[in-house]
CSV table of C-alpha atoms in Angstrom, one decimal:
chain,number,residue,atom,x,y,z
A,1,MET,CA,-2.2,27.3,-33.3
A,2,PRO,CA,1.2,25.8,-34.0
A,3,THR,CA,1.7,22.0,-34.2
A,4,THR,CA,4.7,19.9,-35.1
A,5,GLY,CA,5.0,16.3,-36.2
A,6,THR,CA,1.4,15.9,-37.4
A,7,PRO,CA,1.3,12.3,-38.5
A,8,ASN,CA,-0.2,10.6,-41.5
A,9,THR,CA,-2.4,8.2,-39.7
A,10,ASP,CA,-3.8,6.5,-42.8
A,11,SER,CA,-1.7,3.4,-42.4
A,12,LEU,CA,-2.1,3.3,-38.6
A,13,GLU,CA,-4.9,2.1,-36.4
A,14,ILE,CA,-4.6,4.7,-33.6
A,15,ALA,CA,-6.3,2.9,-30.7
A,16,VAL,CA,-5.4,5.4,-28.0
A,17,SER,CA,-4.1,8.9,-27.8
A,18,ILE,CA,-1.9,9.7,-24.8
A,19,VAL,CA,-2.3,13.3,-23.9
A,20,ILE,CA,0.3,15.2,-21.8
A,21,CYS,CA,-0.6,18.7,-20.7
A,22,THR,CA,2.5,20.7,-19.7
A,23,HIS,CA,3.3,24.2,-18.4
A,24,ARG,CA,6.8,25.4,-18.1
A,25,ARG,CA,8.4,22.2,-16.8
A,26,PRO,CA,10.6,21.0,-19.6
A,27,GLU,CA,12.8,18.7,-17.5
A,28,LEU,CA,9.8,16.9,-16.0
A,29,LEU,CA,8.2,16.7,-19.4
A,30,GLY,CA,11.3,15.0,-20.8
A,31,ALA,CA,11.3,12.4,-18.0
A,32,CYS,CA,7.6,11.8,-18.6
A,33,LEU,CA,8.2,11.2,-22.3
A,34,ASP,CA,11.2,9.0,-21.7
A,35,SER,CA,9.0,6.8,-19.5
A,36,LEU,CA,6.6,6.3,-22.4
A,37,ILE,CA,9.2,4.8,-24.7
A,38,GLY,CA,8.5,1.1,-25.1
A,39,GLN,CA,4.9,1.3,-23.7
A,40,ARG,CA,2.5,-1.0,-25.6
A,41,VAL,CA,-1.2,-0.9,-26.3
A,42,GLY,CA,-2.0,-4.6,-26.1
A,43,GLY,CA,-5.2,-6.0,-27.4
A,44,SER,CA,-5.7,-6.3,-31.2
A,45,PRO,CA,-2.5,-6.9,-33.2
A,46,GLY,CA,-1.6,-3.8,-35.2
A,47,ALA,CA,-3.2,-1.4,-32.8
A,48,ALA,CA,-1.0,1.7,-32.3
A,49,HIS,CA,-0.9,4.7,-30.1
A,50,GLU,CA,0.0,8.4,-30.5
A,51,ILE,CA,1.4,10.9,-28.0
A,52,LEU,CA,0.1,14.5,-27.9
A,53,VAL,CA,2.0,17.1,-25.9
A,54,ILE,CA,-0.2,20.1,-25.3
A,55,ASP,CA,2.1,23.0,-24.2
A,56,ASN,CA,0.1,25.6,-22.2
A,57,SER,CA,2.9,28.2,-22.2
A,58,ALA,CA,3.3,30.9,-24.7
A,59,LEU,CA,7.1,30.6,-24.3
A,60,ALA,CA,6.8,27.1,-25.8
A,61,GLU,CA,9.5,25.5,-23.6
A,62,GLY,CA,8.1,22.1,-24.4
A,63,ARG,CA,8.8,22.3,-28.1
A,64,PRO,CA,12.5,21.4,-28.1
A,65,VAL,CA,11.8,18.6,-25.6
A,66,VAL,CA,9.4,17.0,-28.0
A,67,GLU,CA,11.5,17.6,-31.1
A,68,ARG,CA,14.5,15.9,-29.6
A,69,ARG,CA,12.5,12.7,-29.0
A,70,GLN,CA,10.3,12.5,-32.1
A,71,ALA,CA,12.8,10.4,-34.1
A,72,ALA,CA,13.1,7.8,-31.3
A,73,PHE,CA,9.3,7.4,-31.0
A,74,ALA,CA,9.0,7.3,-34.8
A,75,LEU,CA,11.4,4.3,-34.9
A,76,GLN,CA,8.8,2.5,-32.7
A,77,GLY,CA,5.9,3.6,-35.0
A,78,VAL,CA,4.6,6.1,-32.4
A,79,PRO,CA,3.6,9.5,-33.7
A,80,LEU,CA,4.7,12.2,-31.2
A,81,ARG,CA,3.0,15.5,-31.8
A,82,TYR,CA,3.6,19.0,-30.2
A,83,ILE,CA,0.6,21.3,-30.0
A,84,LEU,CA,0.8,24.9,-28.5
A,85,GLU,CA,-2.3,26.0,-26.6
A,86,GLU,CA,-1.7,29.6,-25.5
A,87,ARG,CA,-5.0,30.1,-23.7
A,88,PRO,CA,-3.9,29.8,-20.0
A,89,GLY,CA,-5.4,27.0,-18.0
A,90,VAL,CA,-5.2,23.2,-17.8
A,91,SER,CA,-8.8,22.9,-18.9
A,92,PHE,CA,-8.0,24.6,-22.2
A,93,ALA,CA,-5.1,22.3,-22.6
A,94,ARG,CA,-7.2,19.2,-21.9
A,95,ASN,CA,-9.9,20.3,-24.2
A,96,ARG,CA,-7.3,20.9,-27.0
A,97,GLY,CA,-5.9,17.4,-26.4
A,98,VAL,CA,-9.3,15.8,-26.7
A,99,ALA,CA,-10.0,17.8,-29.9
A,100,GLU,CA,-6.7,16.8,-31.5
A,101,ALA,CA,-6.8,13.1,-30.5
A,102,ALA,CA,-7.1,10.5,-33.3
A,103,GLY,CA,-7.8,7.6,-30.9
A,104,ALA,CA,-11.2,6.3,-29.8
A,105,LEU,CA,-9.6,6.1,-26.4
A,106,ILE,CA,-7.8,8.9,-24.6
A,107,ALA,CA,-5.3,8.4,-21.8
A,108,PHE,CA,-4.1,11.3,-19.6
A,109,ILE,CA,-0.7,11.4,-17.9
A,110,ASP,CA,0.6,14.6,-16.3
A,111,ASP,CA,4.0,16.2,-17.2
A,112,ASP,CA,5.2,15.6,-13.6
A,113,GLU,CA,4.4,11.9,-13.7
A,114,ARG,CA,6.4,9.0,-15.1
A,115,ALA,CA,4.7,5.8,-16.4
A,116,CYS,CA,5.8,2.6,-14.7
A,117,ASP,CA,6.6,-0.5,-16.8
A,118,GLY,CA,3.5,-1.9,-18.5
A,119,TRP,CA,1.4,1.2,-17.5
A,120,LEU,CA,-0.4,1.7,-20.8
A,121,GLU,CA,-1.1,-2.0,-21.5
A,122,ARG,CA,-2.5,-2.4,-17.9
A,123,LEU,CA,-4.6,0.8,-18.2
A,124,LEU,CA,-6.2,-0.4,-21.4
A,125,GLU,CA,-6.6,-4.1,-20.6
A,126,PRO,CA,-10.2,-3.6,-19.1
A,127,PHE,CA,-11.3,-2.1,-22.4
A,128,HIS,CA,-10.1,-5.1,-24.3
A,129,ARG,CA,-11.4,-7.7,-21.9
A,130,LEU,CA,-14.7,-6.2,-20.8
A,131,GLY,CA,-15.6,-4.2,-23.9
A,132,ASP,CA,-18.5,-1.7,-23.7
A,133,ALA,CA,-19.0,-2.6,-20.0
A,134,VAL,CA,-16.1,-0.2,-19.3
A,135,ASP,CA,-16.1,3.5,-20.1
A,136,ILE,CA,-13.4,4.9,-17.9
A,137,VAL,CA,-10.3,3.3,-16.4
A,138,ALA,CA,-8.3,4.8,-13.5
A,139,GLY,CA,-4.8,3.8,-12.4
A,140,GLU,CA,-2.8,4.4,-9.2
A,141,VAL,CA,-0.4,7.2,-8.4
A,142,GLU,CA,2.7,6.7,-6.2
A,143,PRO,CA,4.5,9.7,-4.7
A,144,ASP,CA,8.1,10.4,-5.9
A,145,PHE,CA,9.9,12.7,-3.4
A,146,GLY,CA,13.1,12.8,-5.6
A,147,THR,CA,16.2,13.4,-3.5
A,148,VAL,CA,14.3,15.1,-0.6
A,149,PRO,CA,13.2,12.9,2.3
A,150,ARG,CA,9.5,12.5,2.9
A,151,PRO,CA,8.6,14.8,5.8
A,152,GLY,CA,7.6,13.0,9.0
A,153,TRP,CA,4.4,15.0,9.3
A,154,LEU,CA,3.1,13.9,5.9
A,155,ALA,CA,0.9,10.9,6.9
A,156,ASP,CA,-0.3,8.3,4.4
A,157,ASP,CA,-3.9,9.7,4.6
A,158,MET,CA,-2.7,13.1,3.5
A,159,LEU,CA,-1.0,11.9,0.3
A,160,HIS,CA,-4.2,12.3,-1.8
A,161,PHE,CA,-3.9,16.1,-1.2
A,162,PHE,CA,-0.8,15.7,-3.4
A,163,SER,CA,-2.8,13.7,-6.0
A,164,CYS,CA,-1.3,10.4,-4.9
A,165,ARG,CA,-2.2,7.0,-3.4
A,166,TRP,CA,-6.0,6.6,-3.9
A,167,GLY,CA,-5.7,3.2,-2.4
A,168,TRP,CA,-9.2,1.9,-3.1
A,169,ASP,CA,-8.1,-1.8,-3.4
A,170,SER,CA,-5.2,-4.1,-4.1
A,171,GLU,CA,-7.2,-5.8,-6.9
A,172,SER,CA,-8.8,-4.4,-10.0
A,173,ARG,CA,-12.6,-3.7,-9.8
A,174,PHE,CA,-15.3,-1.3,-10.7
A,175,LEU,CA,-15.3,1.9,-8.6
A,176,ARG,CA,-18.2,2.8,-6.5
A,177,GLU,CA,-20.0,6.1,-7.0
A,178,THR,CA,-18.2,7.7,-4.0
A,179,GLU,CA,-14.7,6.6,-5.0
A,180,TRP,CA,-12.8,9.2,-7.1
A,181,PHE,CA,-9.6,9.2,-9.2
A,182,GLY,CA,-7.2,11.7,-10.5
A,183,GLU,CA,-7.1,13.1,-14.0
A,184,GLY,CA,-3.4,12.5,-14.2
A,185,ASN,CA,-3.7,8.7,-14.7
A,186,CYS,CA,-6.8,7.6,-16.5
A,187,ALA,CA,-8.2,6.6,-19.8
A,188,PHE,CA,-11.7,7.0,-21.3
A,189,ARG,CA,-13.7,6.7,-24.4
A,190,LYS,CA,-13.5,9.9,-26.5
A,191,ARG,CA,-17.2,9.6,-27.4
A,192,LEU,CA,-18.0,10.5,-23.8
A,193,MET,CA,-16.8,14.0,-24.5
A,194,ALA,CA,-19.6,14.6,-27.1
A,195,GLY,CA,-21.3,17.8,-25.9
A,196,ARG,CA,-18.9,18.1,-23.0
A,197,ALA,CA,-15.8,20.1,-22.2
A,198,PHE,CA,-13.5,20.5,-19.2
A,199,PRO,CA,-14.8,23.6,-17.4
A,200,THR,CA,-12.4,26.5,-18.1
A,201,ASP,CA,-13.5,28.4,-15.0
A,202,LEU,CA,-11.9,25.6,-12.9
A,203,GLY,CA,-8.5,23.8,-12.9
A,204,ARG,CA,-4.9,25.1,-12.6
A,205,ARG,CA,-3.8,28.2,-14.4
A,206,GLY,CA,0.0,28.6,-14.2
A,207,ASP,CA,1.0,28.4,-10.6
A,208,GLY,CA,-2.6,28.8,-9.3
A,209,LEU,CA,-4.1,26.1,-7.2
A,210,LEU,CA,-7.7,26.0,-8.4
A,211,ALA,CA,-8.8,22.4,-9.0
A,212,ASN,CA,-11.8,20.3,-10.0
A,213,GLU,CA,-11.6,20.4,-13.8
A,214,GLY,CA,-12.1,16.7,-13.4
A,215,VAL,CA,-15.8,17.4,-12.5
A,216,ILE,CA,-16.5,16.4,-16.1
A,217,PHE,CA,-15.8,12.8,-15.1
A,218,VAL,CA,-18.4,13.1,-12.3
A,219,GLU,CA,-20.9,14.2,-14.9
A,220,MET,CA,-20.0,11.2,-17.1
A,221,ARG,CA,-20.4,8.8,-14.2
A,222,ARG,CA,-23.7,10.3,-13.1
A,223,ALA,CA,-24.8,9.7,-16.7
A,224,GLY,CA,-24.0,6.0,-16.4
A,225,ALA,CA,-20.3,5.8,-17.4
A,226,ALA,CA,-18.8,2.7,-15.7
A,227,THR,CA,-15.4,3.3,-14.1
A,228,TYR,CA,-12.8,0.5,-13.5
A,229,TYR,CA,-9.9,0.8,-11.2
A,230,VAL,CA,-6.5,-0.9,-12.0
A,231,PRO,CA,-4.0,-0.4,-9.1
A,232,ALA,CA,-1.3,-2.1,-11.2
A,233,ALA,CA,-1.5,0.7,-13.9
A,234,THR,CA,0.8,2.9,-11.9
A,235,VAL,CA,2.5,6.2,-12.5
A,236,SER,CA,4.9,8.0,-10.1
A,237,HIS,CA,4.2,11.6,-9.4
A,238,PHE,CA,7.1,13.9,-8.6
A,239,ILE,CA,6.3,16.1,-5.7
A,240,HIS,CA,8.3,19.3,-5.9
A,241,PRO,CA,10.3,20.2,-2.8
A,242,ASP,CA,8.6,23.6,-2.6
A,243,ARG,CA,5.3,21.7,-1.9
A,244,LEU,CA,6.7,19.6,1.0
A,245,ASN,CA,5.7,22.1,3.7
A,246,ARG,CA,2.6,22.6,5.8
A,247,ARG,CA,2.1,26.2,4.5
A,248,TRP,CA,1.8,25.0,0.9
A,249,LEU,CA,-0.7,22.4,2.1
A,250,MET,CA,-2.8,25.0,3.8
A,251,ARG,CA,-2.8,27.1,0.6
A,252,ARG,CA,-3.7,24.0,-1.3
A,253,MET,CA,-6.7,23.2,1.0
A,254,PHE,CA,-7.9,26.8,0.9
A,255,TYR,CA,-8.2,26.6,-2.9
A,256,GLN,CA,-9.7,23.2,-2.7
A,257,GLY,CA,-12.5,24.8,-0.7
A,258,VAL,CA,-12.9,27.6,-3.3
A,259,SER,CA,-12.8,25.0,-6.1
A,260,ASN,CA,-15.5,22.8,-4.5
A,261,ARG,CA,-17.9,25.7,-4.0
A,262,LEU,CA,-17.4,26.9,-7.6
A,263,MET,CA,-18.0,23.4,-8.8
A,264,GLN,CA,-21.2,23.2,-6.8
A,265,ARG,CA,-22.4,26.6,-8.1
A,266,ARG,CA,-21.6,25.5,-11.7
A,267,ASN,CA,-23.7,22.3,-11.2
A,268,GLY,CA,-26.6,24.1,-9.3
A,269,GLN,CA,-25.9,22.1,-6.1
A,270,ALA,CA,-27.0,23.4,-2.7
A,271,GLU,CA,-24.4,25.2,-0.6
A,272,GLN,CA,-22.8,23.4,2.4
A,273,GLY,CA,-23.1,25.0,5.7
A,274,CYS,CA,-19.9,26.6,7.1
A,275,ASN,CA,-19.4,25.7,10.7
A,276,PHE,CA,-16.4,27.4,12.1
A,277,ASN,CA,-15.5,30.4,14.2
A,278,VAL,CA,-12.0,31.7,14.0
A,279,ASN,CA,-10.2,34.7,15.4
A,280,LEU,CA,-7.8,35.8,12.6
A,281,ALA,CA,-5.3,37.2,15.1
A,282,ASP,CA,-5.2,33.9,16.9
A,283,LEU,CA,-4.9,32.0,13.6
A,284,ALA,CA,-1.9,34.2,12.6
A,285,ALA,CA,-0.2,33.4,15.9
A,286,ILE,CA,-0.3,29.6,15.3
A,287,ASP,CA,3.0,28.0,14.5
A,288,ILE,CA,1.8,26.0,11.5
A,289,ASP,CA,5.2,24.5,10.9
A,290,SER,CA,5.1,22.6,14.2
A,291,LEU,CA,1.7,21.0,13.6
A,292,GLU,CA,1.3,17.2,13.0
A,293,GLY,CA,-1.3,14.5,13.5
A,294,GLU,CA,-4.8,15.6,14.5
A,295,SER,CA,-3.7,19.2,15.1
A,296,LEU,CA,-2.5,19.3,11.5
A,297,TRP,CA,-5.7,17.7,10.3
A,298,ALA,CA,-7.8,20.3,12.2
A,299,MET,CA,-5.9,23.1,10.5
A,300,ILE,CA,-6.3,21.4,7.1
A,301,ARG,CA,-10.1,21.3,7.6
A,302,LEU,CA,-10.1,24.9,8.8
A,303,TYR,CA,-8.3,26.2,5.7
A,304,TYR,CA,-10.7,24.2,3.5
A,305,GLU,CA,-13.7,25.8,5.3
A,306,ILE,CA,-12.3,29.3,5.0
A,307,GLY,CA,-11.7,28.7,1.3
A,308,TYR,CA,-15.2,27.4,0.8
A,309,ALA,CA,-16.7,30.4,2.7
A,310,SER,CA,-14.6,32.8,0.7
A,311,ALA,CA,-16.0,31.3,-2.5
A,312,LEU,CA,-19.6,32.0,-1.3
A,313,ALA,CA,-18.9,35.7,-1.5
A,314,MET,CA,-17.6,35.5,-5.1
A,315,GLY,CA,-19.9,36.8,-7.8
């Protein structure tokens, strides 16, 4: 499959490969790449990084975005490579990025995110300081609403539905087993991928809302991979205005229920009991756009349960 800008890495020590998976969002991809100019690896003198853009669209909208910036990154000694992965699905794109990466460490940032100042150095610092005691490092994600005001109904404890604000601590520390992180801002040792792959039956495809391709990190952690949280390694996540409504959130939670059940089935886990009774005519009559607070939370939980129950009937 086509690539451009394949570097000669013989004279470079590629310490980390930054992988950006993108799908038909050239303007956001450009902003993401611009935020990476000037980022530094830290640690050993002479250590370098590369950036891989994995375009998951057959229309290849990301190619000109990358080509316009390759010279600027080259001046900083940073190879910027474009790779077209036409098999649809973010899991195919993530797997391609891992396969192409030259670094012993891989860092993921999403195309709708922008790295804050010092992001890369802060994300990698635990690997330098703690060595083999750390296998995975996760950063924090702050919401970016652009020019659209944040809706009044969108409470802080709902932001993680938009892949933002994990909020585990104000200080860096190891994560507990029950504390999760997002694939859009993390770094990990490439060797952890040996014999593993992001599951291609899960994760986003185009505009679909299936999730949980990050279950691979759950597998790594169950196998003993130590995960460190660095709240200062921050990215901002652009939340598209089309998502800033309750109906999108209900759809999102329905597919989270579907995704969670498919993940459990894949891992041979026991089914959860579904405990709800709903009259569909009554449900259709509810004015979702007026809900907030606990009423909104109740509807979020209901749509999740319906999605989960729907997945039980899937073959």
